[in-house]
Short mmCIF file of C-alpha atoms in Angstrom, two decimals:
data_model
loop_
_atom_site.label_atom_id
_atom_site.label_comp_id
_atom_site.label_asym_id
_atom_site.label_seq_id
_atom_site.Cartn_x
_atom_site.Cartn_y
_atom_site.Cartn_z
CA MET A 18 0.00 -0.02 -0.02
CA TYR A 19 2.82 2.39 1.03
CA ASN A 20 4.80 1.53 -2.14
CA ASN A 21 1.82 2.18 -4.44
CA SER A 22 1.31 5.65 -2.82
CA PHE A 23 4.99 6.48 -3.18
CA PHE A 24 5.11 5.56 -6.86
CA LYS A 25 1.96 7.57 -7.56
CA LYS A 26 3.64 10.63 -6.00
CA ILE A 27 6.80 10.17 -8.05
CA LEU A 28 4.67 9.83 -11.27
CA LEU A 29 2.75 13.05 -10.44
CA VAL A 30 5.96 15.06 -9.90
CA ALA A 31 7.43 13.75 -13.14
CA CYS A 32 4.34 14.87 -15.11
CA VAL A 33 4.42 18.35 -13.59
CA VAL A 34 8.18 18.77 -14.49
CA PHE A 35 7.50 17.49 -18.08
CA LEU A 36 4.50 19.79 -18.58
CA TYR A 37 6.49 22.82 -17.24
CA SER A 38 9.37 22.12 -19.60
CA CYS A 39 6.94 21.87 -22.54
CA ASP A 40 5.24 25.15 -21.62
CA LYS A 41 8.60 26.99 -21.96
CA ASP A 42 8.65 26.02 -25.66
CA TYR A 43 5.85 28.43 -26.45
CA ASN A 44 4.59 28.16 -30.02
CA SER A 45 5.08 30.96 -32.54
CA ILE A 46 1.56 32.37 -32.43
CA GLY A 47 1.13 32.30 -28.67
CA ASP A 48 -1.62 29.63 -28.32
CA GLY A 49 -2.07 27.71 -25.04
CA LEU A 50 -1.42 30.55 -22.59
CA ILE A 51 -2.55 30.08 -18.98
CA GLY A 52 -2.88 32.77 -16.29
CA ASP A 53 -0.72 31.77 -13.32
CA ASN A 54 1.52 33.66 -10.90
CA HIS A 55 4.40 33.89 -13.46
CA PHE A 56 2.60 36.40 -15.67
CA ASP A 57 0.97 39.84 -15.62
CA PHE A 58 -1.84 40.69 -17.99
CA VAL A 59 -1.62 44.07 -19.67
CA LYS A 60 -3.68 46.12 -22.17
CA TYR A 61 -1.69 48.14 -24.72
CA THR A 62 -3.13 50.64 -27.20
CA SER A 63 -1.18 51.41 -30.37
CA SER A 64 -1.91 54.17 -32.83
CA VAL A 65 -2.66 53.28 -36.41
CA VAL A 66 -2.70 55.28 -39.69
CA ALA A 67 -5.95 54.87 -41.66
CA TYR A 68 -6.90 56.78 -44.81
CA ASN A 69 -9.44 56.82 -47.61
CA GLN A 70 -9.13 55.32 -51.12
CA LYS A 71 -11.53 55.88 -53.97
CA ILE A 72 -12.40 52.79 -55.97
CA GLY A 73 -13.86 53.96 -59.30
CA PRO A 74 -15.31 51.81 -62.06
CA ILE A 75 -14.87 48.15 -61.23
CA GLN A 76 -15.57 44.72 -62.69
CA SER A 77 -19.16 43.79 -61.92
CA ASN A 78 -20.06 40.84 -64.13
CA ASN A 79 -21.61 37.62 -62.83
CA LEU A 80 -22.08 38.76 -59.23
CA PRO A 81 -24.20 36.40 -57.05
CA ILE A 82 -26.25 39.45 -55.87
CA ASN A 83 -27.09 42.52 -57.90
CA ALA A 84 -28.81 45.81 -57.08
CA LEU A 85 -31.73 47.23 -59.01
CA GLY A 86 -33.30 50.64 -58.42
CA ILE A 87 -32.40 54.10 -57.20
CA PHE A 88 -31.10 54.71 -53.70
CA ASP A 89 -30.89 58.23 -52.39
CA ASN A 90 -28.37 57.82 -49.60
CA PRO A 91 -28.12 61.07 -47.59
CA ALA A 92 -24.61 60.11 -46.40
CA PHE A 93 -23.09 59.56 -49.83
CA GLY A 94 -25.48 60.57 -52.71
CA THR A 95 -27.66 58.84 -55.28
CA THR A 96 -26.86 55.47 -56.75
CA THR A 97 -28.78 54.27 -59.83
CA ALA A 98 -28.44 50.53 -60.44
CA ASN A 99 -29.41 49.09 -63.85
CA PHE A 100 -28.77 45.44 -64.86
CA ALA A 101 -28.27 43.29 -67.87
CA THR A 102 -28.49 39.55 -68.28
CA GLN A 103 -28.33 36.88 -70.91
CA LEU A 104 -31.18 34.30 -71.16
CA VAL A 105 -30.74 30.53 -71.34
CA LEU A 106 -33.22 27.99 -72.73
CA GLU A 107 -34.26 25.67 -69.90
CA SER A 108 -34.78 23.01 -72.63
CA ALA A 109 -33.03 23.50 -75.95
CA ASN A 110 -34.74 22.92 -79.25
CA PRO A 111 -38.29 22.76 -77.91
CA THR A 112 -40.94 21.04 -80.12
CA ILE A 113 -43.72 23.41 -80.95
CA GLY A 114 -46.92 21.96 -82.41
CA LYS A 115 -49.69 23.22 -84.68
CA ASN A 116 -51.36 26.57 -84.29
CA PRO A 117 -49.52 27.77 -81.20
CA VAL A 118 -51.14 30.70 -79.43
CA ILE A 119 -49.44 32.46 -76.50
CA GLU A 120 -51.65 32.92 -73.42
CA SER A 121 -49.17 34.79 -71.29
CA VAL A 122 -45.49 35.66 -70.82
CA VAL A 123 -44.43 36.26 -67.22
CA LEU A 124 -41.08 37.37 -65.82
CA THR A 125 -40.56 36.39 -62.22
CA ILE A 126 -37.64 37.20 -59.83
CA PRO A 127 -37.97 36.25 -56.14
CA TYR A 128 -37.18 38.79 -53.42
CA PHE A 129 -35.27 38.06 -50.24
CA SER A 130 -38.12 37.78 -47.71
CA THR A 131 -39.16 36.25 -44.40
CA LEU A 132 -42.58 34.75 -43.63
CA LYS A 133 -43.78 36.51 -40.43
CA SER A 134 -47.24 34.97 -39.96
CA THR A 135 -50.01 32.98 -41.63
CA ASP A 136 -53.70 33.66 -41.14
CA THR A 137 -56.58 31.13 -40.91
CA ASN A 138 -56.96 31.16 -44.66
CA GLY A 139 -53.37 30.19 -45.20
CA ASP A 140 -52.39 33.60 -46.54
CA GLY A 141 -48.88 34.68 -45.45
CA THR A 142 -47.51 38.05 -44.30
CA TYR A 143 -43.93 38.63 -45.41
CA GLN A 144 -41.16 41.03 -44.55
CA LEU A 145 -38.76 42.01 -47.33
CA ASP A 146 -35.00 42.03 -46.78
CA SER A 147 -32.34 44.00 -48.70
CA ILE A 148 -34.72 46.91 -49.66
CA TYR A 149 -33.05 50.30 -49.27
CA GLY A 150 -35.20 53.42 -49.18
CA PRO A 151 -38.80 54.15 -48.26
CA LYS A 152 -41.08 51.07 -48.36
CA ASP A 153 -43.79 52.86 -50.34
CA ALA A 154 -41.31 54.32 -52.92
CA LYS A 155 -41.80 53.86 -56.69
CA ILE A 156 -39.48 53.66 -59.64
CA MET A 157 -39.99 53.54 -63.40
CA LEU A 158 -38.85 50.14 -64.49
CA SER A 159 -38.41 49.27 -68.19
CA VAL A 160 -37.30 45.86 -69.44
CA PHE A 161 -35.87 45.83 -72.98
CA GLU A 162 -34.40 43.24 -75.30
CA SER A 163 -30.64 43.80 -75.06
CA GLY A 164 -28.70 44.51 -78.19
CA TYR A 165 -25.34 44.04 -76.47
CA PHE A 166 -23.70 40.56 -76.86
CA MET A 167 -21.85 39.55 -73.68
CA ARG A 168 -18.96 37.19 -74.57
CA ASP A 169 -17.75 34.38 -72.27
CA LEU A 170 -14.07 34.85 -73.13
CA ASP A 171 -11.91 37.93 -73.80
CA PRO A 172 -10.39 38.10 -77.34
CA ALA A 173 -7.80 40.57 -76.11
CA GLY A 174 -6.28 37.74 -73.97
CA GLY A 175 -6.43 35.16 -76.76
CA PHE A 176 -9.77 33.82 -75.47
CA LYS A 177 -7.96 32.35 -72.47
CA GLU A 178 -9.51 34.63 -69.79
CA ALA A 179 -13.14 35.39 -68.92
CA GLN A 180 -14.50 38.59 -70.44
CA LYS A 181 -14.86 41.40 -67.85
CA TYR A 182 -17.67 43.94 -67.73
CA TYR A 183 -17.72 47.00 -65.53
CA THR A 184 -20.02 49.21 -63.41
CA ASN A 185 -19.71 52.21 -65.73
CA GLN A 186 -20.86 50.51 -68.98
CA ASN A 187 -24.53 51.44 -68.67
CA ALA A 188 -24.35 53.64 -71.73
CA ASP A 189 -23.02 50.73 -73.79
CA PHE A 190 -26.15 48.77 -73.01
CA ASN A 191 -28.61 51.60 -73.11
CA ASN A 192 -27.46 52.80 -76.53
CA VAL A 193 -28.18 49.47 -78.17
CA LYS A 194 -31.37 48.37 -76.37
CA VAL A 195 -33.88 46.98 -78.90
CA GLY A 196 -37.39 48.35 -79.56
CA SER A 197 -39.92 49.30 -76.97
CA ARG A 198 -40.07 48.04 -73.38
CA LEU A 199 -41.36 44.56 -72.95
CA ASN A 200 -43.22 45.15 -69.64
CA ASN A 201 -45.95 47.18 -71.37
CA SER A 202 -48.83 46.14 -69.12
CA SER A 203 -51.63 48.74 -68.47
CA ASN A 204 -50.98 48.15 -64.75
CA ALA A 205 -48.59 50.99 -63.84
CA SER A 206 -47.28 49.02 -60.84
CA GLN A 207 -45.44 46.84 -63.41
CA ASN A 208 -43.60 49.70 -65.10
CA ASP A 209 -44.16 53.48 -64.65
CA ALA A 210 -44.87 53.14 -60.89
CA PHE A 211 -43.15 49.89 -60.03
CA VAL A 212 -43.15 48.88 -56.34
CA PHE A 213 -41.10 46.22 -54.54
CA SER A 214 -44.17 44.68 -52.96
CA ALA A 215 -44.19 42.37 -49.93
CA VAL A 216 -47.52 40.79 -50.94
CA GLU A 217 -47.40 37.13 -51.83
CA TYR A 218 -48.72 36.01 -55.18
CA LYS A 219 -51.85 33.86 -55.02
CA SER A 220 -53.59 32.06 -57.89
CA THR A 221 -56.56 29.69 -58.06
CA THR A 222 -57.01 26.91 -60.59
CA THR A 223 -59.83 24.36 -60.82
CA LYS A 224 -59.00 20.64 -61.08
CA ASP A 225 -61.73 18.01 -61.15
CA GLY A 226 -64.23 20.56 -59.89
CA VAL A 227 -62.04 21.54 -56.93
CA ASP A 228 -60.39 24.92 -56.54
CA VAL A 229 -56.66 24.66 -55.87
CA VAL A 230 -54.91 27.76 -54.39
CA THR A 231 -51.23 28.31 -55.12
CA ARG A 232 -49.20 30.77 -53.05
CA VAL A 233 -45.75 32.11 -53.95
CA ALA A 234 -43.52 34.21 -51.77
CA PRO A 235 -43.08 37.88 -52.79
CA GLY A 236 -41.13 38.63 -55.95
CA MET A 237 -41.06 40.71 -59.13
CA ARG A 238 -43.80 39.56 -61.43
CA LEU A 239 -44.11 41.31 -64.79
CA ASP A 240 -46.39 40.53 -67.72
CA LEU A 241 -44.41 40.83 -70.91
CA ASN A 242 -45.47 41.62 -74.49
CA THR A 243 -46.97 38.41 -75.91
CA ASP A 244 -46.76 39.60 -79.56
CA TYR A 245 -43.04 40.18 -79.22
CA PHE A 246 -42.39 36.67 -77.83
CA LYS A 247 -44.63 35.09 -80.47
CA THR A 248 -42.27 36.45 -83.08
CA LYS A 249 -39.03 36.20 -81.15
CA ILE A 250 -39.47 32.68 -79.73
CA ILE A 251 -42.43 30.71 -81.14
CA GLU A 252 -41.86 31.63 -84.80
CA ALA A 253 -38.08 31.39 -84.50
CA SER A 254 -38.19 27.69 -83.65
CA THR A 255 -38.54 26.71 -87.34
CA SER A 256 -35.33 28.56 -88.30
CA GLY A 257 -33.09 26.76 -85.72
CA LYS A 258 -32.61 29.78 -83.45
CA LEU A 259 -33.64 27.62 -80.42
CA ALA A 260 -31.52 24.63 -81.37
CA GLY A 261 -28.98 25.24 -78.65
CA ASN A 262 -27.93 27.95 -76.17
CA ASP A 263 -24.83 29.08 -78.07
CA VAL A 264 -27.01 29.96 -81.06
CA PHE A 265 -29.81 31.29 -78.94
CA LYS A 266 -27.62 33.70 -76.90
CA GLU A 267 -26.36 35.22 -80.10
CA TYR A 268 -29.88 35.50 -81.53
CA PHE A 269 -31.56 36.77 -78.34
CA ARG A 270 -28.87 38.71 -76.52
CA GLY A 271 -30.77 39.02 -73.26
CA LEU A 272 -32.60 41.58 -71.18
CA TYR A 273 -31.61 45.13 -70.09
CA PHE A 274 -33.35 46.47 -66.95
CA LYS A 275 -33.45 50.17 -66.91
CA VAL A 276 -34.63 52.29 -63.90
CA GLU A 277 -35.58 55.97 -63.74
CA LYS A 278 -37.31 58.24 -61.29
CA SER A 279 -41.13 57.77 -61.13
CA GLY A 280 -42.37 61.36 -61.22
CA SER A 281 -41.96 63.09 -57.85
CA SER A 282 -42.13 59.85 -55.89
CA PRO A 283 -39.21 58.85 -53.63
CA SER A 284 -37.20 55.90 -54.96
CA ASN A 285 -35.70 52.77 -53.49
CA MET A 286 -33.43 49.85 -54.37
CA ALA A 287 -33.36 46.10 -53.89
CA SER A 288 -30.65 43.48 -53.88
CA LEU A 289 -31.76 40.53 -55.96
CA ASP A 290 -30.60 37.07 -56.92
CA PHE A 291 -31.44 37.42 -60.64
CA LYS A 292 -30.20 33.93 -61.43
CA LYS A 293 -33.28 32.55 -59.69
CA GLY A 294 -35.39 34.56 -62.16
CA LYS A 295 -37.08 33.19 -65.28
CA ILE A 296 -39.46 33.99 -68.15
CA THR A 297 -42.29 31.55 -68.56
CA ILE A 298 -44.04 31.50 -72.00
CA ASN A 299 -47.49 29.89 -71.59
CA TYR A 300 -49.14 28.77 -74.83
CA LYS A 301 -51.61 26.37 -76.31
CA GLU A 302 -51.25 24.24 -79.41
CA ASP A 303 -53.31 21.58 -81.29
CA THR A 304 -52.66 17.94 -80.24
CA SER A 305 -52.86 16.72 -83.85
CA ASP A 306 -54.02 17.69 -87.31
CA THR A 307 -57.40 16.07 -86.83
CA ASP A 308 -58.06 16.45 -83.09
CA ALA A 309 -59.65 19.81 -82.17
CA ALA A 310 -58.44 19.58 -78.56
CA ARG A 311 -55.89 22.07 -77.41
CA VAL A 312 -52.96 21.32 -74.97
CA GLU A 313 -51.28 23.75 -72.60
CA LYS A 314 -47.44 23.95 -72.84
CA THR A 315 -44.61 26.19 -71.63
CA ILE A 316 -41.20 27.39 -72.69
CA VAL A 317 -38.95 28.62 -69.90
CA LEU A 318 -36.03 31.06 -70.33
CA ASN A 319 -33.73 31.23 -67.26
CA LEU A 320 -31.72 34.40 -66.28
CA THR A 321 -28.62 32.33 -65.77
CA GLY A 322 -26.33 33.57 -68.51
CA ASN A 323 -23.67 36.26 -68.23
CA THR A 324 -24.76 39.34 -66.17
CA VAL A 325 -23.45 42.73 -65.27
CA SER A 326 -24.41 45.33 -62.60
CA LEU A 327 -24.47 48.85 -64.14
CA LEU A 328 -24.05 51.59 -61.51
CA ASP A 329 -24.18 55.37 -61.68
CA GLN A 330 -23.31 57.74 -58.87
CA SER A 331 -24.84 61.24 -58.86
CA ASN A 332 -25.67 64.07 -56.41
CA THR A 333 -22.56 63.02 -54.56
CA LYS A 334 -22.33 64.61 -51.11
CA THR A 335 -19.57 67.21 -51.00
CA SER A 336 -17.95 65.79 -47.85
CA TYR A 337 -17.65 62.34 -49.38
CA ALA A 338 -16.24 63.66 -52.64
CA ASN A 339 -13.71 65.85 -50.85
CA ALA A 340 -12.60 63.09 -48.48
CA THR A 341 -11.91 60.63 -51.37
CA THR A 342 -10.16 63.14 -53.64
CA PRO A 343 -6.51 62.02 -53.76
CA ALA A 344 -5.12 65.47 -53.01
CA ASN A 345 -7.05 65.53 -49.67
CA ILE A 346 -6.04 62.07 -48.46
CA ASN A 347 -3.41 62.08 -45.66
CA THR A 348 -1.43 58.84 -46.03
CA ALA A 349 1.17 59.98 -43.40
CA LEU A 350 -1.04 60.96 -40.51
CA GLY A 351 -4.34 59.39 -41.51
CA ASP A 352 -7.75 60.93 -42.20
CA GLU A 353 -10.21 62.20 -39.63
CA THR A 354 -13.17 60.51 -41.29
CA LEU A 355 -13.14 57.21 -43.18
CA TYR A 356 -15.71 56.56 -45.89
CA LEU A 357 -16.58 52.92 -46.79
CA LYS A 358 -18.99 52.50 -49.67
CA GLY A 359 -19.96 49.50 -51.77
CA GLY A 360 -20.27 49.29 -55.50
CA GLU A 361 -18.26 51.89 -57.38
CA GLY A 362 -17.39 53.40 -53.99
CA SER A 363 -14.48 53.69 -51.60
CA LEU A 364 -12.41 51.74 -49.00
CA SER A 365 -9.89 52.52 -46.23
CA ILE A 366 -6.28 51.48 -45.91
CA ILE A 367 -4.71 50.85 -42.50
CA LYS A 368 -1.10 50.85 -41.38
CA LEU A 369 -0.40 49.21 -37.93
CA PHE A 370 2.06 50.45 -35.35
CA GLY A 371 4.23 53.57 -35.42
CA PRO A 372 6.65 55.04 -37.96
CA ASP A 373 9.94 53.55 -39.09
CA ALA A 374 12.35 56.20 -37.71
CA ASP A 375 15.51 54.23 -38.73
CA ASN A 376 14.14 53.41 -42.19
CA ASN A 377 15.03 49.78 -41.79
CA GLY A 378 11.65 48.46 -42.75
CA VAL A 379 10.38 47.71 -39.16
CA ALA A 380 8.39 50.22 -37.14
CA ASP A 381 10.16 51.18 -33.93
CA GLU A 382 7.05 50.31 -31.87
CA LEU A 383 6.82 46.83 -33.38
CA GLU A 384 10.55 46.22 -32.84
CA THR A 385 10.18 47.14 -29.19
CA ILE A 386 7.26 44.79 -28.73
CA ARG A 387 9.28 41.99 -30.30
CA LYS A 388 12.26 42.53 -27.99
CA ASN A 389 10.00 42.51 -24.96
CA GLY A 390 8.75 39.02 -25.83
CA TRP A 391 5.07 39.78 -25.32
CA LEU A 392 2.68 36.83 -25.59
CA ILE A 393 -0.52 38.06 -27.30
CA ASN A 394 -3.88 37.05 -25.80
CA GLU A 395 -6.13 39.17 -28.00
CA ALA A 396 -5.82 42.01 -30.50
CA ASN A 397 -8.68 44.05 -31.98
CA LEU A 398 -9.42 47.02 -34.21
CA VAL A 399 -12.58 48.83 -33.19
CA PHE A 400 -14.25 51.14 -35.66
CA HIS A 401 -16.74 53.72 -34.33
CA VAL A 402 -19.57 54.81 -36.60
CA ASP A 403 -20.04 58.55 -36.97
CA ALA A 404 -23.72 58.53 -36.07
CA SER A 405 -24.28 62.24 -36.91
CA ALA A 406 -23.00 61.69 -40.47
CA MET A 407 -24.94 58.44 -41.01
CA THR A 408 -28.40 59.78 -39.98
CA ASN A 409 -30.94 57.85 -42.10
CA GLY A 410 -27.95 56.63 -44.15
CA TYR A 411 -28.56 52.90 -43.82
CA VAL A 412 -25.33 51.77 -42.14
CA ALA A 413 -23.73 48.65 -43.63
CA LYS A 414 -24.34 45.66 -41.43
CA ARG A 415 -20.83 44.28 -41.92
CA ILE A 416 -17.38 45.24 -42.93
CA TYR A 417 -14.45 43.00 -44.06
CA LEU A 418 -10.82 43.47 -43.11
CA TYR A 419 -8.26 41.88 -45.45
CA ASP A 420 -4.60 41.78 -46.52
CA PHE A 421 -4.44 44.83 -48.81
CA GLU A 422 -1.01 44.09 -50.24
CA ASN A 423 -1.85 40.52 -51.43
CA ASN A 424 -5.67 40.81 -51.75
CA ARG A 425 -6.36 37.87 -49.50
CA PRO A 426 -7.94 37.16 -46.09
CA ILE A 427 -5.94 37.76 -42.94
CA PHE A 428 -5.04 34.93 -40.52
CA ASP A 429 -7.96 35.49 -38.19
CA TYR A 430 -10.48 35.10 -41.06
CA VAL A 431 -8.87 31.86 -42.11
CA THR A 432 -8.70 30.38 -38.67
CA ASP A 433 -12.36 31.18 -37.93
CA ALA A 434 -13.83 28.03 -39.44
CA ALA A 435 -17.52 28.64 -38.89
CA PRO A 436 -19.06 29.78 -42.21
CA GLY A 437 -22.42 30.64 -40.73
CA SER A 438 -25.93 29.73 -41.95
CA ASN A 439 -26.06 32.53 -44.47
CA THR A 440 -23.85 35.11 -46.16
CA LYS A 441 -24.11 37.70 -43.47
CA ASN A 442 -23.72 36.03 -40.11
CA GLY A 443 -20.66 33.71 -40.43
CA LYS A 444 -17.14 34.22 -39.11
CA THR A 445 -18.46 35.62 -35.80
CA SER A 446 -15.11 35.35 -33.95
CA TYR A 447 -13.38 37.30 -36.70
CA GLY A 448 -16.15 39.86 -36.44
CA GLY A 449 -16.91 43.02 -38.38
CA ILE A 450 -20.63 42.86 -37.51
CA LEU A 451 -22.36 46.16 -36.71
CA THR A 452 -23.22 46.20 -33.04
CA LYS A 453 -23.33 48.57 -30.07
CA ASP A 454 -20.75 49.14 -27.31
CA ASN A 455 -21.55 49.68 -23.62
CA ALA A 456 -22.26 53.34 -24.25
CA GLY A 457 -24.76 52.52 -26.97
CA ASN A 458 -22.54 53.67 -29.82
CA GLU A 459 -22.54 51.69 -33.15
CA VAL A 460 -19.22 49.97 -33.67
CA TYR A 461 -17.47 47.26 -35.74
CA LYS A 462 -15.04 45.13 -33.85
CA LEU A 463 -12.53 43.05 -35.89
CA ARG A 464 -10.25 40.53 -34.22
CA ILE A 465 -6.70 40.41 -35.57
CA THR A 466 -5.11 38.34 -32.75
CA ASN A 467 -3.46 35.73 -34.93
CA GLN A 468 -2.35 38.37 -37.44
CA ILE A 469 -0.53 40.21 -34.62
CA ARG A 470 0.85 37.06 -33.11
CA VAL A 471 2.53 35.98 -36.34
CA LEU A 472 3.82 39.46 -36.93
CA ILE A 473 5.45 39.65 -33.50
CA GLN A 474 6.72 36.11 -33.10
CA ASN A 475 8.12 35.76 -36.71
CA LYS A 476 10.68 38.55 -37.25
CA ASP A 477 10.66 37.80 -40.96
CA SER A 478 6.97 38.69 -41.21
CA THR A 479 6.11 41.89 -43.04
CA ASN A 480 3.87 44.54 -41.43
CA ILE A 481 1.52 44.65 -44.34
CA ARG A 482 -1.15 47.26 -44.91
CA LEU A 483 -4.75 46.18 -44.26
CA GLY A 484 -7.81 47.14 -46.26
CA VAL A 485 -11.35 47.46 -45.00
CA VAL A 486 -14.55 47.50 -47.09
CA VAL A 487 -18.31 46.95 -46.62
CA THR A 488 -19.37 43.49 -47.58
CA GLU A 489 -22.56 41.84 -48.82
CA ASP A 490 -21.19 38.31 -48.30
CA ILE A 491 -18.67 37.49 -45.62
CA ASN A 492 -17.99 34.11 -47.24
CA THR A 493 -16.79 35.67 -50.48
CA THR A 494 -13.12 36.70 -50.46
CA THR A 495 -12.17 36.92 -54.15
CA SER A 496 -11.44 40.26 -55.75
CA ASN A 497 -12.62 42.13 -58.85
CA LYS A 498 -10.39 44.23 -61.12
CA LEU A 499 -10.66 47.97 -61.54
CA ARG A 500 -11.33 49.11 -65.12
CA THR A 501 -8.42 51.61 -64.87
CA PRO A 502 -5.83 50.25 -62.28
CA THR A 503 -3.63 52.77 -60.47
CA ALA A 504 -0.25 52.42 -58.69
CA SER A 505 -2.04 52.18 -55.37
CA LEU A 506 -5.11 50.08 -56.29
CA SER A 507 -5.85 47.52 -58.92
CA GLN A 508 -8.53 45.27 -57.37
CA VAL A 509 -11.16 45.27 -54.60
CA PRO A 510 -12.97 42.48 -52.71
CA ARG A 511 -15.90 41.27 -54.84
CA ALA A 512 -18.38 41.26 -51.95
CA SER A 513 -17.87 45.01 -51.61
CA VAL A 514 -18.98 45.52 -55.22
CA MET A 515 -22.19 43.70 -54.49
CA SER A 516 -23.16 46.01 -51.56
CA PRO A 517 -25.21 49.19 -52.11
CA LEU A 518 -24.59 50.43 -48.59
CA GLY A 519 -21.81 52.31 -46.80
CA ALA A 520 -20.50 53.41 -43.46
CA ILE A 521 -18.82 56.66 -42.25
CA ILE A 522 -16.49 55.90 -39.40
CA TYR A 523 -14.05 57.87 -37.23
CA GLY A 524 -10.47 57.80 -38.49
CA SER A 525 -7.11 57.59 -36.83
CA LYS A 526 -5.87 61.17 -36.95
CA SER A 527 -4.87 62.73 -33.66
CA THR A 528 -7.63 65.35 -33.97
CA VAL A 529 -10.34 62.74 -33.61
CA PRO A 530 -11.68 62.53 -30.04
CA GLU A 531 -9.85 59.89 -28.01
CA ASP A 532 -12.88 57.73 -27.29
CA LYS A 533 -13.81 57.59 -31.01
CA ARG A 534 -10.36 57.31 -32.57
CA LEU A 535 -9.49 54.14 -34.49
CA LYS A 536 -6.77 52.25 -32.51
CA LEU A 537 -5.18 48.85 -32.25
CA GLU A 538 -5.99 47.25 -28.82
CA ILE A 539 -3.60 44.56 -27.68
CA PHE A 540 -4.10 42.35 -24.57
CA TYR A 541 -0.82 40.55 -23.80
CA THR A 542 1.00 38.55 -21.17
CA LYS A 543 4.36 39.85 -19.96
CA PRO A 544 6.75 37.51 -18.13
CA ASN A 545 7.95 38.89 -14.76
#
């Protein structure tokens, strides 16, 4: 009994010594810290330099989400979003019988919506998501046949790269639109006074003497010109224009969605997944040469070909225009106010730590931290929204911080493995979600703990500049090219191009109030 107890004690002491020796070999990014009597926990605040950068016309083809409408944003100005898309035959080379007569042609595009309740009749009440501007606003919406052919591949690159289309090409599409608008219904809510309505679509059909009610969640639903589609689709089947999609996309080059102000009405804008849209041609034909019976048939054209988001910025607010003018940007001391705007907008660039007084490529402040051997527990950048500047300005719900030099995610984004259930709520540890601090102020908090750990522990690491943009999809990290690259900027995160929103935040300049100023917060452990 005594011997067993003695050997247990010896084994326990050996384990403690082994674990202590292992703990001294601290890994390069500081994981596995424990808070015991050998350490003090300290908060350190470091100044950063953050300044504005205008984006300009940028690649906007084949985005997963596209804006449509007119958004009068009091913080930035007016954005007008038009759109163009190719059409694709759901079934190539359809067989069309005798005496076809079109009953209806309907364009449908679903909205982002949430079912809030259902009444006793089964009718649903929905709330629309991603609508910007007054709910009762109207726009003039015109849908045209497009005369602009969108290639898959770029001939300038020897047909080896995908063809790029850009936000500022609206005139190219508008100038070659074909004929009159196709949504020529007498119902003004489908064209001259179009509304993004939250009302579900309900239809009733009779089958075997029983009424069957069909309900569809809210979406754009436009009746299109039947005579046009009789000529363009039904009669074209005999000439081989519907034989395959390669031929079809050259023959029918797609649709061009044009938006304008609707009289004196306020306007609004929606973000839409156009690739879920379709045109359904409903027609009847004879079953045979001798049988007088008629059969109902459909031809479906999907909006899944090449697309482009066409943006125009007007009535730009003077403060925004001045802050993003290159001559007014302070790259040495930073800007007082940072403007983040999606689409053909703006971003901010951030330099961490202090200046390099010895011109040796390493900031003095960073070198001091390295020499002191700090073990980093947490590091954050906290951005404070300028509430007075963003009044009724629809603050972006999320921002994205990335490696500006290499156009890729930072370490903390990569190590946060949770993608989230949708495009807006994933990567919660990494952060960037609009929230409120203890004082009730709107802030974005972005964790860069691993980014700082690697920078401090690995002396060969480069103190890269970081970029910050608004984002429509936190899971999308690829970048889109500028139409006219500059020495300082050639591409921007794709998810920023998708967003119609923006944010005005306090910058890093010393003239910004201390409690609002953008800083780097580091919580570290210092050996005694």
